[in-house]
Amino acid sequence: MLTNIAKKIFGSRNDRLLKQYRKSVAKINALEEGLQALDDAALQAKTAEFKQRLADGQTLDDILVEAFAVCREASRRVLGMRHFDVQLIGGMVLHNGKIAEMRTGEGKTLVATLAVYLNALSGKGVHVVTVNDYLAARDAATMQPLYNFLGLTVGVILADLQPFDRQNAYGADITYGTNNEFGFDYLRDNMVTDQYDKVQRELNFAVVDEVDSILIDEARTPLIISGQADDNIQLYQVMNTVPAHLVRQETEDGEGDYWVDEKAHQVILSEAGHEHAEQILTQMGLLQENDSLYSAANISLMHHLMAALRAHSLFHKDQHYVIQDGEIVIVDEFTGRLMAGRRWSEGLHQAVEAKEGVDIKRENQTLASITFQNYFRLYTKLSGMTGTADTEAFEFQSIYNLETVIIPTNRPVQRKDFNDQIFRSAEEKFEAVVKDIAECYGRGQPVLVGTTSIENSELVSRLLQQAGLPHNVLNAKEHEREALIVAQAGKVGAITVATNMAGRGTDIVLGGNLKHQIDAIHADAALSDEDKQAKIAGLENGWQAEHDQVMAAGGLHIIGTERHESRRIDNQLRGRAGRQGDPGSSRFYLSFEDPLLRLFALDRAAAILNRLAPERGVAIEHSLLTRQIEGAQRKVEGRNFDMRKQVLEYDDVANDQRKVIYHQRNEILTNQDVSDLAKNIREEIISDLVDLHMPPDTMEEQWEIPALEQQLAAEFRLAADIQGWLKAENTLDNQDIKERLIAQVEQEYAEKVELVGKHAMAGFERNVMLQVIDNQWREHLAAMDYLRQGIHLRSYAQKNPKQEYKREAFAMFENLWQGIKQNIASLLIAVQIERNENVAQETAEHAPTDIQTVHSQAPDMEELLGNSKTDLVTEAFDPNQTADYSADALAAAGIVIHRNDPCPCGSGLKYKQCHGKLS
């Protein structure tokens, strides 16, 4: 009550923010007349002026009003679009690092230009993040003329872009791309072995379009770069036969072998199920007699069994995945889009492949991973925009520290949202849906039908075919085609069936999108200019009549075939109608067979249904039912939030470790000379080894000298006669032995450096360090995955799993660092240098120094060498002496050229992009 009184007196937080922003809008509007009087050159000169003012010490906030006014005037001239006042407010919300909730059709793409232009003036780069490649390319192409007019450069990151082009795109003032590409590039940048191969700059400012889809829907799955691991794919095929021999329990406590918990999306083996499974596996020869599935040696069997059970019980074709070209392609549960290239982890994908009888690909090993939450929190400033964020405002605030501001519409909303209609069965529901569509089609009203799965969209399509109603079906398989169909979904009598509102980011214009049709006419080379003008004029006249007809029929009608788990997804579907004050309507059709009602709202709703007892085909509309359904949605939203929060809390532990590893990698990458670091590591490891076998402050009788000598010889190829030293000088102690060993190591190492050259050895040291860190980090990630999978069992011992995970992960990380240093020291000390006489003879006449080869008898050393095999520099090269710039010719001339050095031909390109690429 007190809160409501306070809101009436002072207004809500949202009202106060809007009031504050409107003051700035008035200042921006006051500058409009003066800017309109400027010619193009004077307007364009404002960008250089703003940059100079920033260099002189002013802040972005100081120039916001003027920059927004300049951007709006430039947009009016270049794009023919003038920002509305509410769009100016949206731009300020984005600049302030908040989320702007703006209804569909309010022009969010244009809103972003204001904050993007202002922040790009800093020269640190701005990322505009979209949900797919099509939207990234489209938005960049649409807005590039505006940014170019204002003196800014634009880049686009697409899936098939080459590294050199990625570097250029990231080097632009403004970079468009998808969340996946930005995240994967960050991970790849932290796996490179040459700093010049990095593509990203500092993560400065990001504007996330459809922020709810990217930061919430997709945040349940981390980004993972993986490589194939050794795995027995035959075991998946054998294990695929086991579920058929096990009995599913009808109820949680009923008889049977396993219970499928659809709410929690889990499969649980009963005690009888364990015994039955063990019997089956024993008969198959996979398990020894009287052996247990829970013994340490059989963890892999248990893992494969649970993956097979989940694949058969929880993952269904045309709902969770489709089969395309003989491969299992995952379907995004929120958007209905196909996620080509994505694979489920922990053997689940292989289990589904075995179930469907397609080729089984080997299980993957994680090489690098990060959650979207932790990636986007790396940006200095983050903002976003969407039509539906308010229902998830708490999550945005708690996870990302992003406040949600609801921006009023430019024109009042006229859409009518009718009450839900609930039927006893799904069959009755779909009959009512087809009837509603037929009525709309009869009066020329366009209809958009939203389904929650590909299976349901195909069912609706079959029913419409039987009814003789022409329609389009969108399963989000082709983004460009999808956008074209959605753009024309507002034509007279158009019927469009879409899975989870595919085609977000494209406006549905009543009467159809005229721009697409005009663009097609302009692109037709067979037409003369006169014919094109005549066709366009006819289209424009016809469009106005069609537009008026659709408006009179009631605008776009939205039909939802069931409620989604999240209210936000329902609101996205509803939001497609009523754009910019257009008329429109929406209604959802439900049945008691829908998963949401069946799993979360059936008990109370069933009691209401029994009291009302409608006839077949008669719908129920009741406020109690509506509240019950919304309560179920809130319950599922809360559960999903807890799942995402739990993923994040566990990843936060790995994230702290990831930062340390990546920081150390960058230090090594950017430091041309790591010899001091290498020396420190050698000294530390030798010192630790001596302390292990000759603990300080202990008697000589307690020392393990033979073991120390043996380990030095085995791991470091170091022949040290410590026993002889002690016999000759019985006063030597722990510290004396350390000093003698370190001196011997450094003397031998100095001889190696002298033989191969300091520059070559520096490159070798850097490659060794990077390879060791990467290999050890990869193994550490796998160990963390295994720890994470089983840590929940600690709760049975009355321990907090998260605290146990943090404690053990910290201990594992300490061991990781020790292992990294141990391996680096071992490889560097043990490396053997041999003079390559043949190469030396060939190059003696050309090079001032002999070229040597670094190698070792260790089996994995060759891959560690990288460019350091010939990593020598000479200044005796004249590029005009030869026209052959191949690597062989340069080496014969005594020249060593690095991949990232300028090409000696004088082209200005890096060698790897010029003659190095050819050779």
mmCIF file of N, CA and C in Angstrom, residues 40 67 94 191 229 231 234 288 334 353 379 484 538 557 566 579 595 641-642 660-661 681 721 734 862 895:
data_model
loop_
_atom_site.group_PDB
_atom_site.id
_atom_site.type_symbol
_atom_site.label_atom_id
_atom_site.label_comp_id
_atom_site.label_asym_id
_atom_site.label_seq_id
_atom_site.Cartn_x
_atom_site.Cartn_y
_atom_site.Cartn_z
ATOM 1 N N ASP A 40 25.930 19.758 -46.233
ATOM 2 C CA ASP A 40 26.408 18.424 -45.874
ATOM 3 C C ASP A 40 27.823 18.451 -45.299
ATOM 4 N N ALA A 67 25.518 15.481 -30.360
ATOM 5 C CA ALA A 67 25.762 14.304 -31.198
ATOM 6 C C ALA A 67 24.456 13.656 -31.639
ATOM 7 N N LEU A 94 20.135 3.421 -24.111
ATOM 8 C CA LEU A 94 21.226 2.547 -24.556
ATOM 9 C C LEU A 94 22.582 3.128 -24.162
ATOM 10 N N MET A 191 43.463 -18.495 -27.996
ATOM 11 C CA MET A 191 44.096 -19.773 -28.353
ATOM 12 C C MET A 191 45.200 -19.580 -29.391
ATOM 13 N N ALA A 229 37.625 -36.127 -29.293
ATOM 14 C CA ALA A 229 38.339 -36.907 -28.275
ATOM 15 C C ALA A 229 38.265 -38.381 -28.663
ATOM 16 N N ASP A 231 37.110 -41.892 -28.408
ATOM 17 C CA ASP A 231 35.895 -42.421 -27.808
ATOM 18 C C ASP A 231 35.439 -43.648 -28.592
ATOM 19 N N GLN A 234 31.170 -47.507 -30.893
ATOM 20 C CA GLN A 234 30.394 -48.746 -30.893
ATOM 21 C C GLN A 234 29.607 -48.892 -29.592
ATOM 22 N N GLN A 288 31.344 -57.191 -15.730
ATOM 23 C CA GLN A 288 31.779 -58.449 -15.147
ATOM 24 C C GLN A 288 30.722 -58.978 -14.168
ATOM 25 N N PHE A 334 13.447 -22.046 -28.071
ATOM 26 C CA PHE A 334 12.801 -20.747 -27.898
ATOM 27 C C PHE A 334 12.408 -20.113 -29.222
ATOM 28 N N GLU A 353 22.092 -39.789 -32.093
ATOM 29 C CA GLU A 353 22.510 -40.302 -33.402
ATOM 30 C C GLU A 353 22.340 -41.824 -33.469
ATOM 31 N N TYR A 379 32.494 -6.596 -21.381
ATOM 32 C CA TYR A 379 32.408 -5.271 -22.007
ATOM 33 C C TYR A 379 32.446 -4.177 -20.941
ATOM 34 N N LEU A 484 11.663 -12.388 -45.779
ATOM 35 C CA LEU A 484 10.829 -11.966 -46.915
ATOM 36 C C LEU A 484 9.372 -12.375 -46.714
ATOM 37 N N GLY A 538 2.282 1.853 -60.210
ATOM 38 C CA GLY A 538 1.124 0.966 -60.088
ATOM 39 C C GLY A 538 1.116 0.221 -58.767
ATOM 40 N N HIS A 557 -4.149 -10.330 -37.322
ATOM 41 C CA HIS A 557 -4.694 -11.130 -36.220
ATOM 42 C C HIS A 557 -3.666 -12.187 -35.821
ATOM 43 N N SER A 566 7.442 -19.383 -21.178
ATOM 44 C CA SER A 566 7.768 -18.012 -20.777
ATOM 45 C C SER A 566 6.722 -17.039 -21.315
ATOM 46 N N ARG A 579 1.388 -2.559 -34.787
ATOM 47 C CA ARG A 579 2.605 -1.777 -35.010
ATOM 48 C C ARG A 579 2.270 -0.318 -35.310
ATOM 49 N N PRO A 595 1.595 -29.288 -22.911
ATOM 50 C CA PRO A 595 2.607 -29.583 -21.867
ATOM 51 C C PRO A 595 2.544 -28.644 -20.668
ATOM 52 N N PHE A 641 15.253 -19.552 -14.609
ATOM 53 C CA PHE A 641 16.193 -18.567 -14.067
ATOM 54 C C PHE A 641 17.168 -19.239 -13.111
ATOM 55 N N ASP A 642 16.640 -20.123 -12.258
ATOM 56 C CA ASP A 642 17.519 -20.839 -11.316
ATOM 57 C C ASP A 642 18.540 -21.698 -12.065
ATOM 58 N N VAL A 660 42.903 -15.653 -15.331
ATOM 59 C CA VAL A 660 44.320 -15.801 -14.971
ATOM 60 C C VAL A 660 45.089 -16.440 -16.124
ATOM 61 N N ILE A 661 44.543 -17.523 -16.675
ATOM 62 C CA ILE A 661 45.211 -18.231 -17.775
ATOM 63 C C ILE A 661 45.349 -17.317 -18.995
ATOM 64 N N ILE A 681 61.114 -19.859 -14.061
ATOM 65 C CA ILE A 681 60.414 -21.150 -13.974
ATOM 66 C C ILE A 681 61.411 -22.281 -13.758
ATOM 67 N N ASP A 721 76.027 -35.235 -10.413
ATOM 68 C CA ASP A 721 76.584 -36.181 -9.438
ATOM 69 C C ASP A 721 76.492 -35.573 -8.038
ATOM 70 N N ASN A 734 71.039 -27.932 1.731
ATOM 71 C CA ASN A 734 69.953 -27.816 0.745
ATOM 72 C C ASN A 734 70.179 -26.640 -0.206
ATOM 73 N N GLU A 862 58.354 -31.512 -31.843
ATOM 74 C CA GLU A 862 58.344 -30.913 -33.171
ATOM 75 C C GLU A 862 57.237 -29.885 -33.321
ATOM 76 N N ILE A 895 67.602 -15.758 -45.787
ATOM 77 C CA ILE A 895 66.583 -14.862 -45.246
ATOM 78 C C ILE A 895 65.541 -15.664 -44.484
#
